[in-house]
Coordinates of C-alpha atoms in Angstrom, one line a residue:
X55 CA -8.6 -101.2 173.9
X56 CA -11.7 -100.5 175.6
X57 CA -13.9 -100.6 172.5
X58 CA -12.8 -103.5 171.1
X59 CA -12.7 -105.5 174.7
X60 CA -16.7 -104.5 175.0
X61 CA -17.5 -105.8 171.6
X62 CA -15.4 -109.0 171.9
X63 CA -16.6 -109.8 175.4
X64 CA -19.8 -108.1 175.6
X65 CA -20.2 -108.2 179.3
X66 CA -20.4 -104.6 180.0
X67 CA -21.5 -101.1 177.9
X68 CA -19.6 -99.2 176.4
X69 CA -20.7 -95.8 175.1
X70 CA -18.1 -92.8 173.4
X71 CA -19.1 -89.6 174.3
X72 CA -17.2 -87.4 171.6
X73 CA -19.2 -85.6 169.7
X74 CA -21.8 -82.6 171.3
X75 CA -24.6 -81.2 170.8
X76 CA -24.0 -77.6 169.9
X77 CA -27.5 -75.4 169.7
X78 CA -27.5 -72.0 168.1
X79 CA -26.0 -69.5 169.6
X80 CA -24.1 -72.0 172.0
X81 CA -20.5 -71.4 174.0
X82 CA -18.5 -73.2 176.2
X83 CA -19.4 -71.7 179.4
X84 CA -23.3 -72.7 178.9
X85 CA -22.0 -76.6 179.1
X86 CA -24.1 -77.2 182.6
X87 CA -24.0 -80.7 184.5
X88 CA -27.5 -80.8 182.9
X89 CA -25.9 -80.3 179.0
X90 CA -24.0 -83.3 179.7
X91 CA -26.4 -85.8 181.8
X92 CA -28.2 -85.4 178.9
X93 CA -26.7 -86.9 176.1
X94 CA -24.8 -89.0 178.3
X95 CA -28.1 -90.8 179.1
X96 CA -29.2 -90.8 175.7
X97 CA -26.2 -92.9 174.6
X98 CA -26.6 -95.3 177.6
X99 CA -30.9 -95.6 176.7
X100 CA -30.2 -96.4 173.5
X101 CA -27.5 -99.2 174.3
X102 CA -29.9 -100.7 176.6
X103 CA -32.7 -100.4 173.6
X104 CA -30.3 -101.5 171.0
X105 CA -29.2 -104.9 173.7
X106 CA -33.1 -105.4 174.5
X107 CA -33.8 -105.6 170.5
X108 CA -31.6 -107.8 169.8
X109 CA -32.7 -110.1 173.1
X110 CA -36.5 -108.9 173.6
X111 CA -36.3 -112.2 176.5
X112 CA -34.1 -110.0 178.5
X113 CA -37.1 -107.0 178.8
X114 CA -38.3 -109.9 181.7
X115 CA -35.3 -109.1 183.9
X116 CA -36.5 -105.1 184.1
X117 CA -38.4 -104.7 187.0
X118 CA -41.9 -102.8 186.9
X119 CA -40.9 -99.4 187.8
X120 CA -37.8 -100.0 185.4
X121 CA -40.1 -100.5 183.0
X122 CA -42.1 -97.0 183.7
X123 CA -39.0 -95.6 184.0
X124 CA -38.2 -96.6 179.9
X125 CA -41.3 -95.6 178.8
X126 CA -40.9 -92.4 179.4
X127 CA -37.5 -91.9 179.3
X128 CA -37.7 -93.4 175.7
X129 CA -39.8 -90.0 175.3
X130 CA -37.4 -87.9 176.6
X131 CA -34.2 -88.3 175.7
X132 CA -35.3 -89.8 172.2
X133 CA -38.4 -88.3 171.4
X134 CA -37.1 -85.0 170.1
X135 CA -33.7 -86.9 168.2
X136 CA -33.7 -86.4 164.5
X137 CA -32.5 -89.4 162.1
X138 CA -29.1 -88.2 161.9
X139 CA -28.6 -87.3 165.8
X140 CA -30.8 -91.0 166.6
X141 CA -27.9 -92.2 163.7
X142 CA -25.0 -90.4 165.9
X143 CA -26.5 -91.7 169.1
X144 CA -25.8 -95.3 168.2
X145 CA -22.8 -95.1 166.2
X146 CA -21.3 -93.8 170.3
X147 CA -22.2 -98.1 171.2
X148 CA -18.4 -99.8 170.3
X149 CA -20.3 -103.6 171.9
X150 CA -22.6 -104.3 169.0
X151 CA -20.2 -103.8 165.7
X152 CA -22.2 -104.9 162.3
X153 CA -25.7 -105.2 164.5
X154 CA -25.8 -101.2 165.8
X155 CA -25.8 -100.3 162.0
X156 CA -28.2 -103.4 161.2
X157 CA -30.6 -101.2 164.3
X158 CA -30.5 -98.4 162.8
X159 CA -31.4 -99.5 159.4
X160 CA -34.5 -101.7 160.3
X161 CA -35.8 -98.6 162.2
X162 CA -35.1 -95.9 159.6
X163 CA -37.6 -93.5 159.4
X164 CA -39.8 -91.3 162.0
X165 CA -38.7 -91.9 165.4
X166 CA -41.6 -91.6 167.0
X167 CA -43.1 -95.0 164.6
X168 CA -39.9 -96.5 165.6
X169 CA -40.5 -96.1 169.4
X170 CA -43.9 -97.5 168.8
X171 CA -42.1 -100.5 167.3
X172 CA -39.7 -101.2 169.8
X173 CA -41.7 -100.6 173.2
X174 CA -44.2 -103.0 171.8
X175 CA -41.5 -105.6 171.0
X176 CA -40.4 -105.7 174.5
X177 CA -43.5 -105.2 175.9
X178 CA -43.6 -101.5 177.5
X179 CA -46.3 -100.3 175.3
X180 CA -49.1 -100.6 177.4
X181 CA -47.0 -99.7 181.0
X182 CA -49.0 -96.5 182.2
X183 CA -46.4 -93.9 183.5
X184 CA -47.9 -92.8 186.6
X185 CA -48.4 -89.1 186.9
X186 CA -46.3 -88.4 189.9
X187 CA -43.5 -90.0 188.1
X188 CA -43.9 -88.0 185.4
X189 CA -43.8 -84.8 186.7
X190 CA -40.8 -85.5 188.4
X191 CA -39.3 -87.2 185.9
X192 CA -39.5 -84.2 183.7
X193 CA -37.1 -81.7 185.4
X194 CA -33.7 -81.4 184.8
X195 CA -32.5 -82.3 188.6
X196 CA -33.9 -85.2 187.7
X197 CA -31.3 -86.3 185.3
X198 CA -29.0 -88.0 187.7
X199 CA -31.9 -89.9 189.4
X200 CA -32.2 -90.9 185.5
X201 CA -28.4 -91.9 184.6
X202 CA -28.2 -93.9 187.6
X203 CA -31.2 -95.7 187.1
X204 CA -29.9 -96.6 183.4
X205 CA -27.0 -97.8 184.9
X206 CA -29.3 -100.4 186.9
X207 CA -31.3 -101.2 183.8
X208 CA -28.5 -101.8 182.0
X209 CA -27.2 -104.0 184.3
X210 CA -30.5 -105.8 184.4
X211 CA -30.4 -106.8 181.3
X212 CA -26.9 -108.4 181.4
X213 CA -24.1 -105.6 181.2
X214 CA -22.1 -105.7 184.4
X215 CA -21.0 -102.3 184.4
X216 CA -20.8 -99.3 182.1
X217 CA -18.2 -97.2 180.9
X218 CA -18.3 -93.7 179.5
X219 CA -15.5 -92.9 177.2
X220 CA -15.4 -89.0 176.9
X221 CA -13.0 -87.8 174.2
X222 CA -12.6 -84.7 171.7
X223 CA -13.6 -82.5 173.7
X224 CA -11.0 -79.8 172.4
X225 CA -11.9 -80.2 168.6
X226 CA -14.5 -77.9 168.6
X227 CA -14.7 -74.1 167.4
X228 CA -16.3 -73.6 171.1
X229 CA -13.7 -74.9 172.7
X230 CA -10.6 -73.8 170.6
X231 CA -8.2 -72.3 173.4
X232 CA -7.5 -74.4 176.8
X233 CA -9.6 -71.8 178.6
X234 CA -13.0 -72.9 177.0
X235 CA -12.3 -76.3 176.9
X236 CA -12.1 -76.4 180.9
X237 CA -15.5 -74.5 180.6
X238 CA -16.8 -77.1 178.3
X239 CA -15.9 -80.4 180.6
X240 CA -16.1 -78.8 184.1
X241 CA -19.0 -79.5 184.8
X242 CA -18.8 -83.3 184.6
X243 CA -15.1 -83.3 186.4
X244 CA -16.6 -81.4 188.9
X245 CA -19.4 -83.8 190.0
X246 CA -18.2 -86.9 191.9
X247 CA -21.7 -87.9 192.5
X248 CA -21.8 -88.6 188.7
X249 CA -17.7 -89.9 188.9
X250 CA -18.5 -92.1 191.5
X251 CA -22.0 -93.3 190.5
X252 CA -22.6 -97.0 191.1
X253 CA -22.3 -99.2 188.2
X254 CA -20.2 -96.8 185.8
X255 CA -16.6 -96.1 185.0
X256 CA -15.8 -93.0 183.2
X257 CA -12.7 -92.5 181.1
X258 CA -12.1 -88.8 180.2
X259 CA -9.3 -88.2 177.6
X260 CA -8.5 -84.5 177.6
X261 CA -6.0 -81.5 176.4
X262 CA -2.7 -81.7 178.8
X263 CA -3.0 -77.7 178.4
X264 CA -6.4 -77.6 180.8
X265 CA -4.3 -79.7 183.4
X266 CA -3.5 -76.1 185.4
X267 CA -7.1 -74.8 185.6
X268 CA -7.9 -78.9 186.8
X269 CA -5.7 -77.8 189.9
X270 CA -6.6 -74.4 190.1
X271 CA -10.2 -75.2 190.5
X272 CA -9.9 -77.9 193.6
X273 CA -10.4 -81.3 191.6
X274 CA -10.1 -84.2 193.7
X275 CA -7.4 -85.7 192.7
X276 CA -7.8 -87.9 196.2
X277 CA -11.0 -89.3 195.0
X278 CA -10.5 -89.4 190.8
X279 CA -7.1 -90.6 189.3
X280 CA -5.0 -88.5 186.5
X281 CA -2.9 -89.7 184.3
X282 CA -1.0 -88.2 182.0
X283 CA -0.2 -89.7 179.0
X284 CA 2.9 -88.1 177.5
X285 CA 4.3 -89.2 174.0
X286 CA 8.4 -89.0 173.8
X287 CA 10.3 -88.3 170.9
X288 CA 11.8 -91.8 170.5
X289 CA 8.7 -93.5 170.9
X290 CA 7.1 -91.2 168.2
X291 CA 9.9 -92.1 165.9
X292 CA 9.0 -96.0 166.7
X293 CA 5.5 -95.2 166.1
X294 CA 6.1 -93.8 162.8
X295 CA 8.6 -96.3 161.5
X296 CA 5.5 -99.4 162.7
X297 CA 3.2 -97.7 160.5
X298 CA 5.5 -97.2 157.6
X299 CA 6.6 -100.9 157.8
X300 CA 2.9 -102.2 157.9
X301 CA 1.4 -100.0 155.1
X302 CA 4.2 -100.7 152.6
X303 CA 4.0 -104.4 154.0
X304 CA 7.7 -104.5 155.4
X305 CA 9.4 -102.5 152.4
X306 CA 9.9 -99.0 154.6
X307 CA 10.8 -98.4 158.1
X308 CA 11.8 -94.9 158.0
X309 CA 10.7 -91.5 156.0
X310 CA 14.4 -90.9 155.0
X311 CA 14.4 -94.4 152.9
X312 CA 11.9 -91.9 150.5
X313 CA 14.2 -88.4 150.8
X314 CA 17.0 -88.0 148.2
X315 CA 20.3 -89.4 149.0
X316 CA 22.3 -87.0 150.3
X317 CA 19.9 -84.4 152.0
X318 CA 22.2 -84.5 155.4
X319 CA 19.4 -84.9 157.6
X320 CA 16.9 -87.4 159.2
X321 CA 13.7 -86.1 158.1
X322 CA 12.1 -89.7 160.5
X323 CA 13.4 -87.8 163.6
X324 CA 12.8 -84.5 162.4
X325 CA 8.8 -85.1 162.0
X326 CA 8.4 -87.1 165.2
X327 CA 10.4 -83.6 167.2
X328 CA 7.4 -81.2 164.7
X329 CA 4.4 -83.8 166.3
X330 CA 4.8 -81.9 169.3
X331 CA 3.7 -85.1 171.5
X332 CA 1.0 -86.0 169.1
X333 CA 0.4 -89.3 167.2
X334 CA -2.1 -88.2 164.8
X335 CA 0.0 -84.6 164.4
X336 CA 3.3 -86.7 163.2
X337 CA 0.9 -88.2 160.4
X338 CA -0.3 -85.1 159.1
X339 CA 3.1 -83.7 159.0
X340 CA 5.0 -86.7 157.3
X341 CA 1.5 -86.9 154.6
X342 CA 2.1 -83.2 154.7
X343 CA 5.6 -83.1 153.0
X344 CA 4.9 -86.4 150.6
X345 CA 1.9 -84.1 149.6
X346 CA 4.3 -81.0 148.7
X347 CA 6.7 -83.3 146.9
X348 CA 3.9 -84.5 144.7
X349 CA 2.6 -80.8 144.4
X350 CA 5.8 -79.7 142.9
X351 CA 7.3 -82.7 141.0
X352 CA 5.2 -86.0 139.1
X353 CA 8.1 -88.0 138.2
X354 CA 11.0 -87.0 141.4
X355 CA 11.0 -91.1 143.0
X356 CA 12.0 -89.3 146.3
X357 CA 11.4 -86.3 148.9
X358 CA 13.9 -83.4 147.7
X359 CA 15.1 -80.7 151.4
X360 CA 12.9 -77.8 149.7
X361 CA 9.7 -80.1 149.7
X362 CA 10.6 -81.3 153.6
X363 CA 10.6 -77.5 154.3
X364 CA 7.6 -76.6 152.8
X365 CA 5.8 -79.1 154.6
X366 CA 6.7 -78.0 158.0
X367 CA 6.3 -74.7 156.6
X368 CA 2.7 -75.8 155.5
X369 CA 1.8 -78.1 158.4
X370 CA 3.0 -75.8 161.5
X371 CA 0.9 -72.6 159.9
X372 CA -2.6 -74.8 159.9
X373 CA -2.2 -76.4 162.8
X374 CA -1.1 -73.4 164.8
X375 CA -4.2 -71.8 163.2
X376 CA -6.4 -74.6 165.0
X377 CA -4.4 -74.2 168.4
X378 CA -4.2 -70.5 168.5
X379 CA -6.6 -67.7 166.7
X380 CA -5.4 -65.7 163.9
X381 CA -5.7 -62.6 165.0
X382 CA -3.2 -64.0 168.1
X383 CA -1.1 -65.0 165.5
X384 CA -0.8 -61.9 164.1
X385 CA 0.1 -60.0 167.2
X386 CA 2.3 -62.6 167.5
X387 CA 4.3 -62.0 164.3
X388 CA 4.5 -57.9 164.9
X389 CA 7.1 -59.1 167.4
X390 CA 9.0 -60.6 165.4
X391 CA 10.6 -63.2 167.9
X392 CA 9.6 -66.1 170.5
X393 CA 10.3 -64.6 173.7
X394 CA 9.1 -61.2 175.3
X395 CA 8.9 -59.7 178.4
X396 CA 5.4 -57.4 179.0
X397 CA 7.2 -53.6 178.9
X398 CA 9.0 -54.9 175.2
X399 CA 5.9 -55.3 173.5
X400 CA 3.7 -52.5 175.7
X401 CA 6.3 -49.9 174.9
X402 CA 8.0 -51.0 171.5
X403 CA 5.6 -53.4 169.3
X404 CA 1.5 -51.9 170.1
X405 CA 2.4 -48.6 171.9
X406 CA -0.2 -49.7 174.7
X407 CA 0.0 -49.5 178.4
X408 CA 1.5 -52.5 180.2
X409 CA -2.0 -53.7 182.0
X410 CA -3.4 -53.7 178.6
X411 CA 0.0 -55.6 177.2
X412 CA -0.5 -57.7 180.2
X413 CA -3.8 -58.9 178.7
X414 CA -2.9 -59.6 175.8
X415 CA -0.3 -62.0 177.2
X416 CA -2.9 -63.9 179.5
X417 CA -5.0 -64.5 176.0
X418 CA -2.1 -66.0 174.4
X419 CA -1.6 -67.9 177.5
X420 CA -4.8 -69.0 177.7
X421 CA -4.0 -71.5 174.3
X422 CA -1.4 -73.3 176.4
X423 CA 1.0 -72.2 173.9
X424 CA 2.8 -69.0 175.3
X425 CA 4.0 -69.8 178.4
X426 CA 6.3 -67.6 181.0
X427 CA 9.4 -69.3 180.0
X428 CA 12.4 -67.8 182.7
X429 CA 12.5 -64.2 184.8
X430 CA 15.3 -61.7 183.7
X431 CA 16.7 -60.2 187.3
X432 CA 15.8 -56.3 187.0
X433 CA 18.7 -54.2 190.0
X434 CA 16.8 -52.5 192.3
X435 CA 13.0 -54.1 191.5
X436 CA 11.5 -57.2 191.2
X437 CA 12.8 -59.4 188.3
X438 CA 10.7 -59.1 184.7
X439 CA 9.0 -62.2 183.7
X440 CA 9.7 -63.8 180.1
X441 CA 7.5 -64.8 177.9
X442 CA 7.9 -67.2 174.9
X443 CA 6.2 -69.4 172.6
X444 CA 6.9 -73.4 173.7
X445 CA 5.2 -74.9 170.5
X446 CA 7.2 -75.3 167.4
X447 CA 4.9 -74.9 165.1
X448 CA 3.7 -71.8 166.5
X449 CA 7.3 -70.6 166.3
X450 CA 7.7 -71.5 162.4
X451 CA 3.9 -69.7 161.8
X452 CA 4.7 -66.3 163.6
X453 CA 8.5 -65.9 161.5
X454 CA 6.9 -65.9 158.1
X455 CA 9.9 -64.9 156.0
X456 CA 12.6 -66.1 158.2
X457 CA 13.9 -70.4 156.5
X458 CA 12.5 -73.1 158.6
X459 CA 15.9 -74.3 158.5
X460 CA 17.5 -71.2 159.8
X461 CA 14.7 -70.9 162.6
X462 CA 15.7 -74.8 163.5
X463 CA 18.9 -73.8 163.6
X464 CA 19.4 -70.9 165.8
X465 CA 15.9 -70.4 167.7
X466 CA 15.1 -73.9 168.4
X467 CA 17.5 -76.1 170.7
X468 CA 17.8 -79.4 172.5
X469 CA 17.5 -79.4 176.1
X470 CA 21.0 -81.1 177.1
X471 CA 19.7 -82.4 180.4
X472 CA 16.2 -83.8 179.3
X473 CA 16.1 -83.8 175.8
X474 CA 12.6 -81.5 175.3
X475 CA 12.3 -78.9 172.5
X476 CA 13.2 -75.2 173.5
X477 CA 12.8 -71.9 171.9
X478 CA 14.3 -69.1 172.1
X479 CA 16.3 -65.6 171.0
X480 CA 18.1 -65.2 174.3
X481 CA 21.4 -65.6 175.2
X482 CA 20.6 -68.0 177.8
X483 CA 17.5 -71.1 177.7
X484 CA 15.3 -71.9 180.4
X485 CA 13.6 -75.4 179.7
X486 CA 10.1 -75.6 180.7
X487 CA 10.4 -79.0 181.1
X488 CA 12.7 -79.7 183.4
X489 CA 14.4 -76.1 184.5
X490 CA 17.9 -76.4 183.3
X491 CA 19.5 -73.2 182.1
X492 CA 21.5 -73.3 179.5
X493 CA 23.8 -70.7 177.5
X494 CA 22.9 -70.7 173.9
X495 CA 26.6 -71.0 172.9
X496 CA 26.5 -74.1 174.3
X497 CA 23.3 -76.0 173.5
X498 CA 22.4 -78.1 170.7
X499 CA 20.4 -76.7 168.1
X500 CA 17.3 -79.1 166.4
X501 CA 18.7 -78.7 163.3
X502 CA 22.3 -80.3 165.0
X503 CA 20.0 -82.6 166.7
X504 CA 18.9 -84.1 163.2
X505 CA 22.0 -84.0 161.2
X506 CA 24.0 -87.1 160.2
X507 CA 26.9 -87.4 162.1
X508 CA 29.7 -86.8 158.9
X509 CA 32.8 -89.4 159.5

């Protein structure tokens, strides 16, 4: 909404910082305040640059030592860009549409005959820098003293504010678990003096999962807002059957118009319950199945159960392998079941001792998808914690030869207060979402949960 306001009413700058720069030999925990000022004010230079090229009049509005400040910063954040990254750093402007690519096609080539160009165009060519300036200029402390002063330029040259819109920042092999992804985009939660600058907005969309280490690490939450946007199950189903209706131009509204007749289950609801909370994971998993139907049959004229199965089947073993490592995995499926307490798997699955089972647990933990799900009371001592697996998918990938429908059926159940997925092998379930126990005789199984009520 955002992007598409900034282009339609151009007042302000709007710059999408999703995609990083990611050196040799780089990790997650070398992501500094520094990392990010950097590109950050790379974006922001070159929608000031792209705004003064297409109104070279507006370069009058930049005071003198704005001016300086161009030149060289023109040099630093650019000078050093190749075509693709200089390609990258305009595609991040959502104001311009049509005229950021027409930029970056009249200045194809060497960047440093483009600068040449474009400083003489709007008349910085011949500004002299002077020394002092550059000296300080050059350091990296010096970055914030250079983001807010694009802010001001930017705002001198028509653009009442700016807004950063920082997103992705979990798709990365550096930042695959929840841990690393905190690393990653500390840093810039971390600084209110950036948060706060004059001028800017920042919008920061990020992994629910980092949301504990947020609060374990002092954030401000008195001075910077959270909001956390949370997808139900019903409005997933809603979302699907929109986009069904508007691709096939009003002739579907629901997956199980395309499954055999008969199959005893809605496959719609089923798919938005396996999108975990995720939009784009509910697409993948409904293309998922049509893709196994295909795979198997070239004239069946709708999905058949085994091709529903094998989708899930298909879907929840990639995508747990992008949420979780394999070799987690693996340990994961030596248990043999979604819940454990630390002694079960220290004493009777890896023969290790407990602080080293112990470990192992807080890495799994660390992916936001293990999770101590209840305690089991222990006469005498303190109660044992339990520990199970709260993602679906995860739960189909570590039971390898056990049916998806059989796991859906007796391991995965509807909480009867609050609706949420749980999982479990216990006699009684704990939901994590809003603490009801339940005995297992008595809840609702998914598989229940998605079957056709028979007259």
């Amino acid at each position: 909404m955002i992007e598409a306001e900034s282009e339609r009413a151009g007042n302000f700058l709007c710059v999408s910082y999703d995609a990083f720069d990611q050196p040799s030999g780089f990790g997650s925990d070398d992501a500094d305040l520094a990392y990010h000022l950097n590109q950050i004010c790379r974006r922001v230079l070159v929608g000031v640059l792209v705004q003064l090229d297409l109104d070279p009049e507006l370069s009058k509005s930049v005071s003198e030592h704005q001016r300086q400040l161009l030149k060289f910063q023109i040099d630093r954040f650019l000078g050093s860009l190749t075509e693709v990254e200089m390609r990258k750093a305009v595609g991040s402007l959502k104001n311009f549409g049509d005229m950021s690519r027409e930029f970056v096609a009249k200045y194809a080539g060497p960047l440093k005959a483009f600068a040449s160009v474009l400083m003489s165009k709007i008349g910085i060519d011949n500004i002299q820098v002077p020394a002092q300036m550059l000296e300080e200029a050059k350091r990296d402390e010096a970055l914030g003293y250079h983001f807010e002063n694009l802010l001001e330029i930017a705002k001198a040259i028509g653009f009442q504010s700016t807004y950063i819109l920082v997103d992705r920042v979990d798709e990365m092999p550096i930042t695959d678990t929840a841990g690393k992804t905190f690393a990653f985009i500390w840093p810039v939660l971390a600084d209110l003096h950036t948060l706060e600058a004059p001028g800017v907005a920042f919008k920061l969309f990020l992994w629910d999962e980092i949301a504990a280490a947020i609060d374990e690490s002092n954030f401000r939450r008195d001075r910077i807002e959270i909001e956390r946007l949370k997808w139900s199950q019903a409005e997933l189903s809603d979302m699907l059957a929109k986009r069904l209706e508007t691709y096939s131009e009003g002739a579907v509204t629901s997956v199980n118009q395309m499954v055999q007749v008969g199959s005893g289950f809605d496959v719609h609801a089923l798919i938005s319950y396996f999108a975990h909370g995720s939009p784009r994971d509910m697409y993948r998993l409904a293309r998922g199945i049509v893709a196994e139907q295909t795979r198997t049959s070239d004239d069946a004229d709708r999905i058949n159960a085994e091709a529903v199965w094998a989708g899930i089947r298909r879907f929840s073993e990639v995508r747990a392998s992008e949420l979780m490592s394999q070799a987690y995995i693996d340990e994961l499926r030596r248990i043999g079941a979604p819940t454990f307490t630390n002694a079960h798997i220290a004493s009777n699955v890896f023969r290790i001792h407990e602080n080293n089972a112990r470990r192992k647990i807080q890495l799994w933990e660390g992916t936001g998808l293990v999770k101590k799900i209840d305690e089991i009371p222990t006469p005498g001592t303190r109660p044992r914690y339990l520990y199970g697996v709260v993602d679906p998918r995860l739960a189909i990938a570590i039971l390898p030869t056990t049916e998806v429908d059989l796991i859906l059926d007796t391991q995965i159940l509807l909480c009867s207060a609050c609706g949420e997925v749980c999982i479990t092998d216990e006699a009684v379930v704990t939901c994590i979402g809003c603490s009801t126990r339940t005995g297992v005789d008595r809840a609702q199984s998914l598989l229940d949960g998605v079957s056709f009520r028979r007259p």
